[in-house]
């Protein structure tokens, strides 16, 4: 199931997200759920919102950045032994490298 919720960021989207998760988890507490977010800071904010502010259980709930999601898909594909679709010269790297690269780019001011 794919659900897209849009609207003003705060507090409407946060409230809608909490309500949606509580509804899904009330039907089946073991239902796997993935939430994709564009940044690490937003990922941490949503985990804090759900866990600390709303006491939601995070069992089998994954909050991933787009980059983390790509790494998971790549790892699953490798684990299944699926052939690579056209070998790419690019390599997926871990979160540490990605965060370091962003820090360096921000220090240089995009120059």
Backbone as JSON, one array per atom type, in Angstrom:
{
  "sequence": "XXXXXXXXXXXXXXXXXXXXXXXXXXXXXXXXXXXXXXXXXXXXXXXXXXXXXXXXXXXXXXXXXXXXXXXXXXXXXXXXXXXXXXXXXXXXXXXXXXXXXXXXXXXXXXX",
  "N": [[0.84, -1.17, 0.0], [0.57, 2.19, -0.85], [0.74, 5.4, 0.37], [0.24, 8.83, 0.13], [0.6, 11.77, 1.82], [-0.07, 15.15, 1.91], [0.49, 18.65, 2.61], [0.47, 21.71, 4.62], [3.57, 22.0, 6.37], [4.02, 22.04, 9.31], [1.74, 22.13, 11.95], [0.26, 20.26, 10.7], [0.98, 18.16, 8.83], [2.54, 16.54, 10.48], [0.66, 15.75, 12.42], [-1.16, 14.37, 10.78], [0.48, 12.29, 9.91], [1.06, 10.92, 12.33], [-1.54, 10.1, 13.06], [-2.16, 8.42, 10.87], [-0.2, 6.4, 11.11], [-0.85, 5.39, 13.67], [-3.4, 4.38, 13.09], [-2.82, 2.38, 11.17], [-1.13, 0.7, 12.68], [-2.88, 0.0, 14.73], [-4.64, -1.72, 13.53], [-2.98, -3.87, 12.84], [-0.41, -4.6, 14.75], [2.03, -5.63, 14.07], [2.47, -4.94, 11.48], [4.55, -4.18, 8.79], [6.17, -1.08, 8.1], [7.26, 1.63, 6.19], [8.75, 4.78, 6.06], [9.66, 7.35, 4.0], [11.96, 9.96, 3.88], [13.41, 13.17, 3.02], [15.76, 14.03, 4.35], [18.33, 13.56, 6.9], [17.99, 14.97, 9.28], [15.23, 15.4, 9.33], [14.4, 12.75, 9.46], [15.33, 12.01, 12.03], [13.78, 13.81, 13.52], [11.14, 12.88, 13.03], [11.27, 10.33, 14.19], [11.63, 11.08, 16.87], [9.26, 12.54, 17.29], [7.3, 10.51, 16.96], [8.04, 8.57, 18.89], [8.82, 9.82, 21.41], [7.08, 12.07, 21.76], [4.53, 11.13, 21.12], [4.35, 8.57, 22.06], [4.39, 6.26, 20.43], [4.75, 2.9, 19.42], [7.55, 1.65, 17.78], [7.85, -0.72, 16.42], [8.91, -2.62, 13.78], [8.79, -0.4, 12.12], [10.17, 1.69, 9.85], [12.09, 4.5, 9.38], [13.44, 6.13, 6.84], [16.0, 7.82, 5.0], [16.12, 8.98, 1.58], [18.54, 8.19, 0.54], [19.38, 6.17, 2.35], [17.35, 4.35, 1.84], [17.92, 3.66, -0.81], [20.35, 2.34, -0.38], [19.45, 0.13, 1.11], [17.8, -1.15, -0.78], [19.73, -1.81, -2.68], [21.33, -3.56, -1.17], [19.49, -5.62, -0.66], [19.03, -6.51, -3.25], [21.57, -7.48, -3.89], [21.75, -9.51, -1.98], [19.84, -11.26, -2.88], [21.05, -12.15, -5.09], [20.62, -11.11, -7.59], [21.22, -10.24, -10.99], [23.24, -7.47, -11.87], [21.85, -4.63, -13.34], [23.14, -3.58, -16.13], [26.22, -2.76, -15.57], [27.25, -0.17, -13.52], [29.38, 2.73, -13.36], [29.23, 3.99, -10.99], [29.16, 3.78, -7.44], [27.31, 2.69, -4.66], [27.54, 4.15, -1.52], [28.14, 4.14, 2.05], [26.26, 5.8, 4.72], [27.96, 7.47, 6.23], [29.95, 8.47, 4.48], [28.34, 9.9, 2.71], [27.19, 11.88, 4.41], [29.52, 13.18, 5.21], [30.41, 14.19, 2.75], [28.32, 16.02, 2.18], [28.74, 17.81, 4.31], [31.27, 18.86, 3.65], [30.65, 20.1, 1.22], [28.84, 22.07, 2.1], [30.52, 23.59, 3.73], [32.19, 24.74, 1.83], [30.45, 26.38, 0.64], [29.03, 25.79, -1.66], [30.73, 26.24, -3.77]],
  "CA": [[0.0, 0.0, 0.0], [1.31, 3.44, -0.93], [-0.09, 6.53, 0.76], [0.92, 10.12, 0.09], [-0.12, 12.8, 2.55], [0.6, 16.43, 1.69], [-0.14, 19.78, 3.24], [1.43, 22.55, 5.32], [4.48, 21.13, 7.11], [3.84, 21.9, 10.76], [1.72, 20.8, 12.57], [-0.73, 19.44, 10.0], [1.55, 16.92, 8.3], [2.94, 15.7, 11.61], [-0.56, 15.16, 12.99], [-1.69, 13.39, 9.82], [1.37, 11.13, 9.93], [0.83, 10.18, 13.58], [-2.86, 9.46, 12.96], [-2.08, 7.34, 9.89], [0.59, 5.31, 11.7], [-1.65, 4.78, 14.74], [-4.46, 3.61, 12.46], [-2.23, 1.17, 10.57], [-0.63, -0.17, 13.74], [-3.99, -0.51, 15.54], [-5.19, -2.86, 12.78], [-2.01, -4.96, 12.96], [0.77, -4.01, 15.39], [3.24, -6.16, 13.44], [2.5, -4.54, 10.07], [5.76, -3.43, 8.46], [5.86, 0.25, 7.6], [8.44, 2.42, 5.85], [8.51, 6.2, 5.8], [10.82, 7.92, 3.31], [12.11, 11.39, 4.1], [14.54, 13.67, 2.24], [16.98, 14.4, 5.08], [18.61, 12.89, 8.17], [17.39, 15.75, 10.38], [13.79, 15.12, 9.34], [14.27, 11.37, 9.92], [15.45, 12.04, 13.49], [12.61, 14.54, 14.05], [9.96, 12.01, 13.0], [11.43, 9.3, 15.21], [11.37, 11.73, 18.17], [7.83, 12.84, 17.32], [6.52, 9.29, 17.16], [8.42, 7.83, 20.09], [8.82, 10.62, 22.63], [5.94, 12.97, 21.89], [3.25, 10.44, 20.97], [4.47, 7.22, 22.65], [4.09, 5.22, 19.45], [5.71, 1.81, 19.31], [8.17, 1.7, 16.46], [8.15, -2.08, 15.99], [8.87, -2.81, 12.33], [8.56, 0.88, 11.45], [11.47, 2.16, 9.39], [12.13, 5.86, 8.86], [14.66, 6.12, 6.04], [16.23, 8.87, 4.0], [16.14, 8.4, 0.23], [19.84, 7.54, 0.39], [19.34, 4.91, 3.1], [16.45, 3.45, 1.12], [18.66, 3.14, -1.96], [21.31, 1.37, 0.14], [18.7, -1.08, 1.47], [17.41, -1.83, -2.03], [20.94, -2.37, -3.27], [21.72, -4.71, -0.34], [18.53, -6.7, -0.9], [19.29, -7.03, -4.6], [22.8, -8.27, -3.8], [21.47, -10.71, -1.18], [19.06, -12.18, -3.72], [21.9, -12.6, -6.18], [20.1, -10.64, -8.87], [22.29, -9.65, -11.81], [23.23, -6.0, -11.95], [21.32, -4.13, -14.61], [24.13, -2.71, -16.75], [27.19, -2.33, -14.57], [27.4, 1.27, -13.45], [30.65, 3.14, -12.79], [28.96, 4.58, -9.69], [29.06, 2.81, -6.35], [26.58, 3.17, -3.49], [28.4, 4.2, -0.35], [27.43, 4.24, 3.32], [25.77, 7.1, 5.18], [29.04, 8.32, 6.73], [30.55, 9.16, 3.34], [27.33, 10.84, 2.2], [27.09, 13.01, 5.35], [30.79, 13.9, 5.13], [30.39, 14.91, 1.48], [27.44, 17.17, 2.34], [29.4, 18.76, 5.21], [32.33, 19.52, 2.89], [30.02, 20.99, 0.26], [28.28, 23.21, 2.81], [31.64, 24.43, 4.16], [32.69, 25.49, 0.67], [29.41, 27.31, 0.2], [28.55, 25.43, -2.98], [31.67, 26.68, -4.82]],
  "C": [[0.88, 1.23, 0.0], [0.35, 4.56, -0.58], [0.75, 7.79, 0.73], [0.04, 11.13, 0.8], [0.63, 14.1, 2.34], [-0.18, 17.54, 2.37], [0.91, 20.67, 3.87], [2.26, 21.7, 6.28], [4.11, 20.95, 8.57], [2.6, 22.64, 11.16], [0.84, 19.82, 11.81], [-0.17, 18.12, 9.47], [1.97, 15.98, 9.42], [1.73, 15.0, 12.21], [-1.14, 14.09, 12.08], [-0.83, 12.13, 9.82], [1.14, 10.29, 11.17], [-0.5, 9.44, 13.52], [-2.83, 8.26, 12.01], [-1.32, 6.15, 10.46], [-0.2, 4.62, 12.81], [-2.78, 3.93, 14.17], [-3.93, 2.3, 11.88], [-1.8, 0.19, 11.65], [-1.75, -0.7, 14.64], [-4.65, -1.71, 14.86], [-4.29, -4.08, 12.93], [-0.71, -4.36, 13.48], [2.07, -4.48, 14.75], [3.36, -5.78, 11.96], [3.77, -3.76, 9.79], [5.38, -2.1, 7.8], [7.16, 0.99, 7.34], [8.01, 3.84, 5.54], [9.78, 6.75, 5.18], [10.82, 9.43, 3.49], [13.36, 11.89, 3.35], [15.82, 13.94, 3.02], [17.09, 13.64, 6.4], [17.98, 13.64, 9.34], [15.89, 15.52, 10.47], [13.52, 13.69, 9.81], [14.34, 11.31, 11.45], [14.25, 12.73, 14.13], [11.38, 13.64, 14.09], [10.07, 10.88, 14.02], [11.15, 9.87, 16.6], [9.88, 12.02, 18.32], [7.02, 11.6, 17.66], [6.78, 8.65, 18.51], [8.22, 8.66, 21.36], [7.55, 11.45, 22.83], [4.59, 12.26, 21.84], [3.26, 9.0, 21.48], [4.05, 6.11, 21.69], [5.17, 4.14, 19.51], [6.26, 1.8, 17.9], [8.55, 0.31, 15.96], [7.9, -2.22, 14.5], [8.43, -1.56, 11.57], [9.94, 1.44, 11.11], [11.33, 3.56, 8.82], [13.48, 5.99, 8.16], [14.77, 7.36, 5.18], [16.21, 8.19, 2.63], [17.44, 7.63, 0.01], [19.87, 6.2, 1.12], [18.46, 3.88, 2.4], [17.16, 2.83, -0.09], [19.69, 2.1, -1.52], [20.62, 0.06, 0.51], [18.29, -1.86, 0.22], [18.61, -2.5, -2.68], [21.38, -3.62, -2.51], [20.78, -5.89, -0.56], [18.76, -7.33, -2.27], [20.53, -7.91, -4.6], [22.56, -9.57, -3.04], [20.68, -11.74, -1.98], [19.87, -12.71, -4.89], [21.39, -12.18, -7.54], [21.22, -10.0, -9.69], [22.14, -8.13, -11.84], [22.74, -5.58, -13.32], [22.33, -3.14, -15.19], [25.1, -2.15, -15.72], [27.4, -0.82, -14.64], [28.78, 1.62, -12.89], [30.47, 3.75, -11.4], [28.78, 3.47, -8.65], [28.26, 3.43, -5.21], [27.49, 3.09, -2.28], [27.56, 4.38, 0.9], [27.06, 5.66, 3.7], [26.9, 8.03, 5.62], [29.66, 9.13, 5.59], [29.61, 10.24, 2.82], [27.25, 12.08, 3.09], [28.37, 13.84, 5.33], [30.84, 14.75, 3.85], [29.5, 16.15, 1.59], [28.07, 18.23, 3.22], [30.48, 19.55, 4.47], [31.72, 20.51, 1.89], [29.44, 22.23, 0.93], [29.38, 24.16, 3.29], [32.17, 25.29, 3.03], [31.66, 26.46, 0.13], [28.93, 27.05, -1.22], [29.47, 25.86, -4.11], [32.41, 25.54, -5.42]]
}
